[in-house]
Amino acid sequence: MGTGHYFWALFYFASLCSASLANNAKINFREKEKKVLDQILGAGKYDARIRPSGINGTDGPAIVRINLFVRSIMTISDIKMEYSVQLTFREQWTDERLKFDDIQGRLKYLTLTEANRVWMPDLFFSNEKEGHFHNIIMPNVYIRIFPNGSVLYSIRISLTLACPMNLKLYPLDRQICSLRMASYGWTTNDLVFLWKEGDPVQVVKNLHLPRFTLEKFLTDYCNSKTNTGEYSCLKVDLLFKREFSYYLIQIYIPCCMLVIVSWVSFWLDQGAVPARVSLGVTTLLTMATQTSGINASLPPVSYTKAIDVWTGVCLTFVFGALLEFALVNYASRSGLNKPNRAADMHKENLKKKRRDLEQASLDAASDLLDTDSNATFAMKPLVRHPGDPMAMEKLRQCEVHMQPPKRPNCCKTWLSKFPTRQCSRSKRIDVISRITFPLVFALFNLVYWSTYLFREEEDE
């Protein structure tokens, strides 16, 4: 009998254990979450207006740790001096009033979508111009409450932030754009922002920008003091490097081509007035249009930019080529050539005398060779009379005339193209300009690129 009672007692205990296991298997932990939320956030139990206590329940300031995930950087505007960024913003702090039982590790955290149910730091972006939340399909925000009272707040937002730029080296510049976050009402006695340890800022891989490259980013603190107290502040400095290849193709090379085209005028004839004038005016207007288009894409600043120096010098060269033709035309028509008129008259007299001497030599040769009507040559006496000076002079002229022509000297022919005293003043101006303008422009390029590239490395 005792053995039977023992058997039935064991059977009853086993039945209770199996029923208990079955009941545990059917527990809905989502309902448990509701009960826990009602328990910790119920009416009269939690006040979202009161900030959490300090570390370890002390009366010190509440510590809020921040981290960011930069999803994309849409635009960087030079005119408005701003940039647009989309990011996931996260805050994490500890509120001991939100501790709960995790049911032996079965409740890892509680999730909320209403931020007004718990206390929130009054953080704002101090350099924000515009911003909006994302609500498609549902609001992109959540709050996670962990069993130890730790709270994680995460939200996806898009911001347009101010970015004051220094354009002195444009387009060889680097810009630093900041993202500043500060407390609006709580001073450092009540609230302190800290960067999350480890990796506080993350950037999406393969971030592509149209005209910039994100070189690096730095995190720092920027606490500010006002008449109402000191406020905690965090900032991220994003260092952008401008891509120079776009400006090289769109600005620098076309400007160089316009300057070189303006030099074609130096190789045209002085009398081709319509061609030279139209070439100079066309290049000048094109260069002016190029300059105005560049300035239209930049804000009006009080200092001189690197691109202003380049376009200004190129415009000066084109304008100088047009003025050079005006000087050449004036020199060809005015009294600038009067000092050379005497030399020109002397040259004409020498040519006339040379033609007379050649004619006399031909006459002397015809006297020595006398032909009769039957085309037979009459032989002159071979013996010269020493007392006949006229015959000796004619013979000498004939010998000089019959000498073989000399071969032309290539060097003298090439040098004759350059200005000499016998050349006209206007032609001399053209030839000098052919050499001077390219040399001065090459010297300017050397000084320009060495100066601004050196300053770029110095700033870096």
Tab-separated table of C-alpha atoms in Angstrom:
chain	number	residue	atom	x	y	z
A	1	MET	CA	0.000	0.000	0.000
A	2	GLY	CA	2.808	2.382	0.821
A	3	THR	CA	4.385	1.562	-2.476
A	4	GLY	CA	1.159	2.419	-4.343
A	5	HIS	CA	0.849	5.761	-2.639
A	6	TYR	CA	4.427	6.549	-3.511
A	7	PHE	CA	3.795	5.685	-7.157
A	8	TRP	CA	0.717	7.910	-7.431
A	9	ALA	CA	2.498	10.819	-5.721
A	10	LEU	CA	5.354	10.564	-8.206
A	11	PHE	CA	2.899	10.447	-11.117
A	12	TYR	CA	1.053	13.519	-9.832
A	13	PHE	CA	4.315	15.479	-9.469
A	14	ALA	CA	5.354	14.579	-13.007
A	15	SER	CA	1.980	15.760	-14.320
A	16	LEU	CA	2.360	19.106	-12.563
A	17	CYS	CA	5.852	19.610	-14.016
A	18	SER	CA	4.687	18.845	-17.542
A	19	ALA	CA	1.732	21.237	-17.131
A	20	SER	CA	4.054	23.926	-15.872
A	21	LEU	CA	6.381	23.471	-18.851
A	22	ALA	CA	3.433	23.585	-21.207
A	23	ASN	CA	2.224	26.833	-19.652
A	24	ASN	CA	5.712	28.382	-19.966
A	25	ALA	CA	5.846	27.403	-23.592
A	26	LYS	CA	2.612	29.278	-24.231
A	27	ILE	CA	3.703	32.510	-22.519
A	28	ASN	CA	3.407	35.565	-24.828
A	29	PHE	CA	6.393	37.709	-23.937
A	30	ARG	CA	4.950	40.621	-25.946
A	31	GLU	CA	2.197	40.761	-23.345
A	32	LYS	CA	4.887	40.677	-20.713
A	33	GLU	CA	6.433	43.739	-22.385
A	34	LYS	CA	3.107	45.561	-22.095
A	35	LYS	CA	2.862	44.729	-18.414
A	36	VAL	CA	6.438	45.889	-17.851
A	37	LEU	CA	5.800	49.148	-19.727
A	38	ASP	CA	2.647	49.769	-17.748
A	39	GLN	CA	4.582	49.026	-14.600
A	40	ILE	CA	7.482	51.421	-15.229
A	41	LEU	CA	5.661	54.112	-17.268
A	42	GLY	CA	2.249	54.013	-15.618
A	43	ALA	CA	0.432	57.069	-14.364
A	44	GLY	CA	2.013	58.447	-11.217
A	45	LYS	CA	5.088	56.213	-11.532
A	46	TYR	CA	7.290	58.059	-14.085
A	47	ASP	CA	7.541	61.769	-14.829
A	48	ALA	CA	9.196	62.573	-18.175
A	49	ARG	CA	9.763	66.181	-17.058
A	50	ILE	CA	12.384	65.180	-14.481
A	51	ARG	CA	15.871	64.456	-15.724
A	52	PRO	CA	17.661	61.244	-14.691
A	53	SER	CA	20.150	61.258	-11.859
A	54	GLY	CA	23.879	61.305	-12.386
A	55	ILE	CA	26.315	58.407	-12.454
A	56	ASN	CA	25.490	55.728	-9.862
A	57	GLY	CA	22.383	57.591	-8.762
A	58	THR	CA	24.265	60.710	-7.659
A	59	ASP	CA	23.033	64.265	-7.990
A	60	GLY	CA	25.561	65.003	-10.727
A	61	PRO	CA	24.738	65.806	-14.351
A	62	ALA	CA	23.112	63.246	-16.582
A	63	ILE	CA	25.597	61.789	-19.076
A	64	VAL	CA	24.375	61.386	-22.672
A	65	ARG	CA	26.644	59.669	-25.193
A	66	ILE	CA	26.286	60.526	-28.884
A	67	ASN	CA	27.177	58.664	-32.079
A	68	LEU	CA	26.335	59.293	-35.735
A	69	PHE	CA	26.061	57.330	-38.947
A	70	VAL	CA	26.415	59.520	-42.047
A	71	ARG	CA	24.251	57.959	-44.740
A	72	SER	CA	24.826	60.462	-47.545
A	73	ILE	CA	25.999	63.986	-48.316
A	74	MET	CA	23.793	65.390	-51.051
A	75	THR	CA	25.034	68.853	-52.008
A	76	ILE	CA	27.731	71.323	-51.029
A	77	SER	CA	26.772	74.802	-52.215
A	78	ASP	CA	29.463	77.452	-52.685
A	79	ILE	CA	26.942	80.232	-53.300
A	80	LYS	CA	24.831	79.639	-50.178
A	81	MET	CA	27.777	78.268	-48.184
A	82	GLU	CA	25.858	75.271	-46.912
A	83	TYR	CA	25.742	71.502	-47.260
A	84	SER	CA	23.025	68.864	-46.940
A	85	VAL	CA	23.514	65.606	-45.089
A	86	GLN	CA	21.344	62.627	-44.171
A	87	LEU	CA	22.313	60.765	-41.021
A	88	THR	CA	21.189	58.374	-38.336
A	89	PHE	CA	21.477	60.153	-35.015
A	90	ARG	CA	21.761	58.158	-31.772
A	91	GLU	CA	21.734	59.128	-28.091
A	92	GLN	CA	22.268	56.809	-25.140
A	93	TRP	CA	21.866	57.524	-21.431
A	94	THR	CA	20.894	55.737	-18.195
A	95	ASP	CA	17.639	56.358	-16.334
A	96	GLU	CA	17.479	54.191	-13.208
A	97	ARG	CA	13.728	54.750	-12.937
A	98	LEU	CA	13.288	52.531	-16.039
A	99	LYS	CA	14.874	49.364	-14.634
A	100	PHE	CA	12.789	46.198	-15.010
A	101	ASP	CA	12.972	42.410	-14.616
A	102	ASP	CA	14.199	40.775	-17.823
A	103	ILE	CA	12.533	37.407	-16.947
A	104	GLN	CA	15.801	35.507	-16.803
A	105	GLY	CA	17.156	37.163	-19.930
A	106	ARG	CA	14.066	36.576	-22.044
A	107	LEU	CA	13.312	40.343	-22.387
A	108	LYS	CA	16.441	41.884	-23.912
A	109	TYR	CA	14.912	45.337	-24.311
A	110	LEU	CA	11.628	47.198	-24.639
A	111	THR	CA	10.847	49.185	-27.779
A	112	LEU	CA	8.945	52.487	-27.931
A	113	THR	CA	8.042	54.730	-30.863
A	114	GLU	CA	6.731	57.668	-28.819
A	115	ALA	CA	9.595	59.837	-27.643
A	116	ASN	CA	7.403	61.866	-25.279
A	117	ARG	CA	6.853	58.853	-22.973
A	118	VAL	CA	10.366	59.163	-21.479
A	119	TRP	CA	12.726	62.015	-20.639
A	120	MET	CA	14.696	63.234	-23.678
A	121	PRO	CA	17.820	65.433	-23.851
A	122	ASP	CA	17.079	68.871	-25.306
A	123	LEU	CA	19.728	68.594	-28.019
A	124	PHE	CA	19.638	70.825	-31.098
A	125	PHE	CA	21.911	71.438	-34.112
A	126	SER	CA	23.316	74.922	-33.662
A	127	ASN	CA	24.355	75.486	-37.304
A	128	GLU	CA	21.182	74.033	-38.826
A	129	LYS	CA	19.329	75.954	-41.542
A	130	GLU	CA	16.660	73.398	-42.405
A	131	GLY	CA	15.810	69.892	-41.299
A	132	HIS	CA	13.093	67.271	-41.410
A	133	PHE	CA	12.288	63.793	-40.116
A	134	HIS	CA	11.525	60.803	-42.324
A	135	ASN	CA	8.020	59.367	-41.978
A	136	ILE	CA	7.822	56.898	-44.890
A	137	ILE	CA	6.325	54.342	-44.359
A	138	MET	CA	6.403	54.797	-40.598
A	139	PRO	CA	8.341	57.377	-38.584
A	140	ASN	CA	12.000	56.405	-38.704
A	141	VAL	CA	12.539	56.592	-34.957
A	142	TYR	CA	12.688	54.165	-32.034
A	143	ILE	CA	13.535	54.085	-28.338
A	144	ARG	CA	14.960	50.995	-26.682
A	145	ILE	CA	14.856	50.548	-22.919
A	146	PHE	CA	17.251	47.947	-21.503
A	147	PRO	CA	16.775	46.073	-18.193
A	148	ASN	CA	19.502	48.088	-16.436
A	149	GLY	CA	17.702	51.368	-17.250
A	150	SER	CA	19.837	52.267	-20.251
A	151	VAL	CA	17.933	54.130	-22.999
A	152	LEU	CA	18.879	54.211	-26.694
A	153	TYR	CA	17.234	56.821	-28.928
A	154	SER	CA	17.747	56.532	-32.713
A	155	ILE	CA	16.273	58.658	-35.511
A	156	ARG	CA	16.933	59.271	-39.217
A	157	ILE	CA	16.999	62.947	-40.191
A	158	SER	CA	18.039	65.156	-43.103
A	159	LEU	CA	19.734	68.464	-42.357
A	160	THR	CA	20.901	71.504	-44.274
A	161	LEU	CA	23.760	73.013	-42.310
A	162	ALA	CA	25.686	76.252	-42.640
A	163	CYS	CA	29.304	75.911	-43.748
A	164	PRO	CA	31.318	79.172	-43.837
A	165	MET	CA	33.936	78.779	-46.558
A	166	ASN	CA	37.247	80.467	-47.263
A	167	LEU	CA	37.522	80.717	-51.058
A	168	LYS	CA	40.921	82.405	-51.364
A	169	LEU	CA	42.422	79.276	-52.942
A	170	TYR	CA	39.336	78.377	-55.026
A	171	PRO	CA	39.375	75.976	-56.892
A	172	LEU	CA	42.522	74.612	-55.226
A	173	ASP	CA	40.964	74.791	-51.776
A	174	ARG	CA	39.919	72.544	-48.934
A	175	GLN	CA	36.830	73.286	-46.866
A	176	ILE	CA	35.966	72.293	-43.299
A	177	CYS	CA	32.239	71.903	-42.678
A	178	SER	CA	31.086	71.347	-39.105
A	179	LEU	CA	28.123	69.612	-37.508
A	180	ARG	CA	27.463	71.137	-34.070
A	181	MET	CA	25.169	69.670	-31.411
A	182	ALA	CA	24.450	71.433	-28.131
A	183	SER	CA	22.020	71.500	-25.236
A	184	TYR	CA	19.423	74.240	-25.456
A	185	GLY	CA	18.201	74.579	-21.870
A	186	TRP	CA	20.151	72.262	-19.585
A	187	THR	CA	23.516	73.592	-18.431
A	188	THR	CA	26.557	71.444	-17.777
A	189	ASN	CA	25.451	71.163	-14.130
A	190	ASP	CA	22.478	69.089	-15.291
A	191	LEU	CA	23.402	67.606	-18.685
A	192	VAL	CA	26.703	66.706	-20.339
A	193	PHE	CA	27.135	65.358	-23.872
A	194	LEU	CA	30.007	62.961	-24.564
A	195	TRP	CA	31.094	61.101	-27.680
A	196	LYS	CA	30.524	57.382	-27.555
A	197	GLU	CA	33.720	55.475	-26.942
A	198	GLY	CA	35.191	53.527	-29.807
A	199	ASP	CA	33.812	54.745	-33.113
A	200	PRO	CA	31.510	57.734	-32.522
A	201	VAL	CA	31.150	58.737	-36.204
A	202	GLN	CA	30.626	56.294	-39.051
A	203	VAL	CA	30.419	57.107	-42.756
A	204	VAL	CA	28.762	54.973	-45.379
A	205	LYS	CA	31.174	53.198	-47.706
A	206	ASN	CA	31.607	54.419	-51.294
A	207	LEU	CA	30.449	57.942	-50.504
A	208	HIS	CA	30.430	59.816	-53.840
A	209	LEU	CA	30.277	63.591	-54.159
A	210	PRO	CA	30.123	65.430	-57.512
A	211	ARG	CA	32.879	67.985	-56.895
A	212	PHE	CA	34.374	67.091	-53.528
A	213	THR	CA	36.121	64.251	-51.751
A	214	LEU	CA	35.656	63.610	-48.045
A	215	GLU	CA	39.242	63.239	-46.860
A	216	LYS	CA	38.670	62.768	-43.132
A	217	PHE	CA	36.545	63.817	-40.161
A	218	LEU	CA	37.398	64.814	-36.609
A	219	THR	CA	35.316	64.816	-33.424
A	220	ASP	CA	35.732	67.503	-30.797
A	221	TYR	CA	33.980	69.406	-27.992
A	222	CYS	CA	32.734	72.988	-28.295
A	223	ASN	CA	31.193	73.962	-24.950
A	224	SER	CA	29.857	77.506	-24.996
A	225	LYS	CA	29.416	80.015	-22.174
A	226	THR	CA	26.608	82.564	-22.219
A	227	ASN	CA	24.942	84.860	-19.708
A	228	THR	CA	22.712	81.979	-18.591
A	229	GLY	CA	25.486	79.463	-17.997
A	230	GLU	CA	27.732	76.969	-19.755
A	231	TYR	CA	26.193	74.505	-22.205
A	232	SER	CA	27.605	71.209	-23.399
A	233	CYS	CA	28.389	70.990	-27.104
A	234	LEU	CA	29.814	68.423	-29.536
A	235	LYS	CA	31.020	68.922	-33.090
A	236	VAL	CA	32.194	66.933	-36.091
A	237	ASP	CA	34.559	68.584	-38.567
A	238	LEU	CA	34.283	67.176	-42.097
A	239	LEU	CA	37.283	67.978	-44.302
A	240	PHE	CA	36.343	68.215	-47.992
A	241	LYS	CA	38.869	68.506	-50.818
A	242	ARG	CA	37.645	70.044	-54.052
A	243	GLU	CA	38.140	67.929	-57.176
A	244	PHE	CA	40.391	69.973	-59.475
A	245	SER	CA	39.963	67.941	-62.671
A	246	TYR	CA	36.520	69.462	-63.336
A	247	TYR	CA	37.872	73.019	-63.165
A	248	LEU	CA	40.937	72.119	-65.219
A	249	ILE	CA	38.738	70.931	-68.087
A	250	GLN	CA	36.001	73.554	-67.786
A	251	ILE	CA	37.979	76.696	-66.926
A	252	TYR	CA	41.773	76.542	-67.133
A	253	ILE	CA	42.254	74.789	-70.465
A	254	PRO	CA	39.587	76.886	-72.321
A	255	CYS	CA	41.131	80.093	-70.984
A	256	CYS	CA	44.578	78.996	-72.182
A	257	MET	CA	43.152	78.211	-75.607
A	258	LEU	CA	41.522	81.645	-75.853
A	259	VAL	CA	44.778	83.365	-74.966
A	260	ILE	CA	46.705	81.340	-77.575
A	261	VAL	CA	44.059	82.043	-80.228
A	262	SER	CA	44.445	85.776	-79.579
A	263	TRP	CA	48.133	85.449	-80.505
A	264	VAL	CA	47.225	84.362	-84.050
A	265	SER	CA	46.712	88.060	-84.770
A	266	PHE	CA	50.484	88.610	-84.565
A	267	TRP	CA	51.009	86.331	-87.586
A	268	LEU	CA	48.415	87.962	-89.805
A	269	ASP	CA	49.296	90.667	-92.319
A	270	GLN	CA	49.162	94.252	-91.114
A	271	GLY	CA	46.744	95.122	-93.863
A	272	ALA	CA	44.228	92.416	-92.815
A	273	VAL	CA	42.383	94.848	-90.566
A	274	PRO	CA	38.966	93.083	-90.533
A	275	ALA	CA	40.518	89.700	-89.707
A	276	ARG	CA	42.685	90.985	-86.886
A	277	VAL	CA	39.978	93.165	-85.366
A	278	SER	CA	37.323	90.434	-85.464
A	279	LEU	CA	39.752	87.902	-83.970
A	280	GLY	CA	40.706	90.214	-81.101
A	281	VAL	CA	37.149	91.318	-80.308
A	282	THR	CA	35.775	87.759	-80.471
A	283	THR	CA	38.374	86.353	-78.086
A	284	LEU	CA	37.909	89.311	-75.747
A	285	LEU	CA	34.126	88.863	-75.579
A	286	THR	CA	34.452	85.093	-75.136
A	287	MET	CA	36.897	85.572	-72.288
A	288	ALA	CA	34.617	88.119	-70.633
A	289	THR	CA	31.663	85.708	-70.910
A	290	GLN	CA	33.752	82.920	-69.397
A	291	THR	CA	34.710	85.158	-66.471
A	292	SER	CA	31.132	86.239	-65.802
A	293	GLY	CA	29.962	82.606	-65.878
A	294	ILE	CA	32.576	81.643	-63.289
A	295	ASN	CA	31.635	84.517	-60.984
A	296	ALA	CA	27.934	83.640	-61.282
A	297	SER	CA	28.576	80.282	-59.575
A	298	LEU	CA	30.391	81.884	-56.620
A	299	PRO	CA	29.299	84.221	-53.828
A	300	PRO	CA	30.449	87.856	-53.962
A	301	VAL	CA	33.340	88.013	-51.495
A	302	SER	CA	35.580	90.908	-50.564
A	303	TYR	CA	38.889	89.131	-51.195
A	304	THR	CA	40.609	87.910	-54.348
A	305	LYS	CA	40.303	84.234	-55.219
A	306	ALA	CA	42.806	82.129	-57.132
A	307	ILE	CA	40.384	81.827	-60.050
A	308	ASP	CA	40.065	85.636	-60.143
A	309	VAL	CA	43.811	85.974	-60.616
A	310	TRP	CA	43.779	83.438	-63.454
A	311	THR	CA	40.822	84.882	-65.364
A	312	GLY	CA	42.025	88.441	-64.795
A	313	VAL	CA	45.482	87.764	-66.236
A	314	CYS	CA	44.043	85.796	-69.191
A	315	LEU	CA	41.644	88.657	-69.925
A	316	THR	CA	44.566	91.083	-69.758
A	317	PHE	CA	46.548	89.035	-72.294
A	318	VAL	CA	43.613	88.926	-74.711
A	319	PHE	CA	43.031	92.649	-74.300
A	320	GLY	CA	46.752	93.287	-74.768
A	321	ALA	CA	46.709	91.404	-78.086
A	322	LEU	CA	43.904	93.667	-79.294
A	323	LEU	CA	45.786	96.776	-78.181
A	324	GLU	CA	48.912	95.488	-79.922
A	325	PHE	CA	47.118	95.537	-83.271
A	326	ALA	CA	45.903	99.061	-82.596
A	327	LEU	CA	49.513	100.089	-81.984
A	328	VAL	CA	50.690	98.290	-85.136
A	329	ASN	CA	47.999	99.945	-87.226
A	330	TYR	CA	48.838	103.354	-85.809
A	331	ALA	CA	52.560	102.842	-86.406
A	332	SER	CA	52.001	101.863	-90.041
A	333	ARG	CA	49.920	104.982	-90.777
A	334	SER	CA	51.521	107.684	-88.661
A	335	GLY	CA	54.851	109.425	-88.530
A	336	LEU	CA	56.471	106.689	-86.550
A	337	ASN	CA	58.105	105.537	-89.801
A	338	LYS	CA	59.461	108.973	-90.748
A	339	PRO	CA	62.931	108.393	-89.265
A	340	ASN	CA	63.301	105.417	-91.611
A	341	ARG	CA	62.297	107.255	-94.758
A	342	ALA	CA	65.820	108.567	-95.344
A	343	ALA	CA	67.177	105.051	-95.005
A	344	ASP	CA	64.550	103.782	-97.420
A	345	MET	CA	65.459	106.481	-99.959
A	346	HIS	CA	69.141	105.615	-99.603
A	347	LYS	CA	68.290	101.982	-100.137
A	348	GLU	CA	66.368	102.827	-103.300
A	349	ASN	CA	69.325	104.864	-104.624
A	350	LEU	CA	71.690	101.966	-104.005
A	351	LYS	CA	69.354	99.626	-105.876
A	352	LYS	CA	69.223	102.091	-108.792
A	353	LYS	CA	73.025	102.369	-108.963
A	354	ARG	CA	73.324	98.588	-108.807
A	355	ARG	CA	70.963	98.287	-111.778
A	356	ASP	CA	73.025	100.869	-113.724
A	357	LEU	CA	76.249	98.969	-113.063
A	358	GLU	CA	74.664	95.717	-114.202
A	359	GLN	CA	73.501	97.403	-117.401
A	360	ALA	CA	77.009	98.775	-118.014
A	361	SER	CA	78.476	95.301	-117.519
A	362	LEU	CA	76.087	93.888	-120.099
A	363	ASP	CA	77.099	96.617	-122.576
A	364	ALA	CA	80.804	95.869	-122.056
A	365	ALA	CA	80.227	92.183	-122.677
A	366	SER	CA	78.368	92.918	-125.880
A	367	ASP	CA	81.278	95.057	-127.132
A	368	LEU	CA	83.769	92.252	-126.555
A	369	LEU	CA	81.610	89.721	-128.402
A	370	ASP	CA	80.814	91.123	-131.817
A	371	THR	CA	78.626	89.118	-134.151
A	372	ASP	CA	78.282	89.677	-137.902
A	373	SER	CA	75.244	89.143	-140.067
A	374	ASN	CA	76.191	85.460	-140.737
A	375	ALA	CA	76.239	84.751	-136.991
A	376	THR	CA	80.047	84.350	-137.075
A	377	PHE	CA	82.067	85.689	-134.181
A	378	ALA	CA	84.767	88.248	-134.891
A	379	MET	CA	87.925	87.510	-132.978
A	380	LYS	CA	89.384	90.412	-131.016
A	381	PRO	CA	93.097	90.720	-130.681
A	382	LEU	CA	94.510	88.646	-127.856
A	383	VAL	CA	97.289	91.118	-127.159
A	384	ARG	CA	96.241	93.866	-124.818
A	385	HIS	CA	97.535	97.306	-125.276
A	386	PRO	CA	98.876	98.530	-122.005
A	387	GLY	CA	97.983	102.040	-122.840
A	388	ASP	CA	94.295	101.315	-123.375
A	389	PRO	CA	92.653	101.833	-119.927
A	390	MET	CA	89.135	101.758	-121.339
A	391	ALA	CA	89.561	98.225	-122.632
A	392	MET	CA	90.949	97.068	-119.274
A	393	GLU	CA	87.985	98.567	-117.411
A	394	LYS	CA	85.460	96.923	-119.685
A	395	LEU	CA	87.199	93.567	-119.373
A	396	ARG	CA	87.187	93.832	-115.554
A	397	GLN	CA	83.488	94.634	-115.541
A	398	CYS	CA	82.826	91.655	-117.750
A	399	GLU	CA	84.786	89.325	-115.488
A	400	VAL	CA	82.912	90.573	-112.444
A	401	HIS	CA	79.609	90.130	-114.214
A	402	MET	CA	80.380	86.605	-115.329
A	403	GLN	CA	81.303	85.314	-111.847
A	404	PRO	CA	79.102	82.354	-110.688
A	405	PRO	CA	76.309	83.295	-108.238
A	406	LYS	CA	76.940	82.625	-104.555
A	407	ARG	CA	74.872	80.040	-102.661
A	408	PRO	CA	72.290	81.597	-100.310
A	409	ASN	CA	73.104	81.483	-96.585
A	410	CYS	CA	70.288	79.854	-94.579
A	411	CYS	CA	71.211	81.641	-91.373
A	412	LYS	CA	71.136	85.036	-93.014
A	413	THR	CA	67.819	84.211	-94.629
A	414	TRP	CA	66.299	83.227	-91.239
A	415	LEU	CA	67.757	86.268	-89.481
A	416	SER	CA	66.383	88.546	-92.164
A	417	LYS	CA	62.891	87.747	-90.873
A	418	PHE	CA	63.607	89.409	-87.550
A	419	PRO	CA	63.464	93.175	-87.020
A	420	THR	CA	66.408	95.176	-88.259
A	421	ARG	CA	66.980	98.798	-88.840
A	422	GLN	CA	65.806	98.470	-92.393
A	423	CYS	CA	62.442	96.903	-91.327
A	424	SER	CA	59.420	99.048	-90.666
A	425	ARG	CA	58.518	99.901	-87.100
A	426	SER	CA	55.069	98.262	-87.288
A	427	LYS	CA	56.480	94.966	-88.511
A	428	ARG	CA	58.987	95.035	-85.703
A	429	ILE	CA	56.191	95.334	-83.120
A	430	ASP	CA	54.489	92.212	-84.490
A	431	VAL	CA	57.669	90.148	-84.426
A	432	ILE	CA	58.536	91.223	-80.898
A	433	SER	CA	55.007	90.385	-79.742
A	434	ARG	CA	55.298	86.864	-81.165
A	435	ILE	CA	58.117	86.212	-78.714
A	436	THR	CA	57.166	88.402	-75.748
A	437	PHE	CA	53.550	87.335	-75.195
A	438	PRO	CA	54.218	83.548	-74.986
A	439	LEU	CA	57.247	84.047	-72.753
A	440	VAL	CA	55.397	86.287	-70.313
A	441	PHE	CA	52.389	83.929	-70.236
A	442	ALA	CA	54.661	80.944	-69.544
A	443	LEU	CA	56.333	82.887	-66.723
A	444	PHE	CA	52.920	83.727	-65.260
A	445	ASN	CA	51.922	80.044	-65.310
A	446	LEU	CA	55.109	79.101	-63.497
A	447	VAL	CA	54.551	81.688	-60.770
A	448	TYR	CA	50.806	80.982	-60.479
A	449	TRP	CA	50.975	77.215	-60.083
A	450	SER	CA	54.019	77.221	-57.837
A	451	THR	CA	52.437	79.852	-55.553
A	452	TYR	CA	48.979	78.332	-55.119
A	453	LEU	CA	50.093	74.709	-54.993
A	454	PHE	CA	52.621	75.627	-52.317
A	455	ARG	CA	49.949	77.463	-50.333
A	456	GLU	CA	47.638	74.456	-50.671
A	457	GLU	CA	50.274	72.137	-49.196
A	458	GLU	CA	50.958	74.671	-46.454
A	459	ASP	CA	47.279	74.840	-45.471
A	460	GLU	CA	47.060	71.055	-45.504
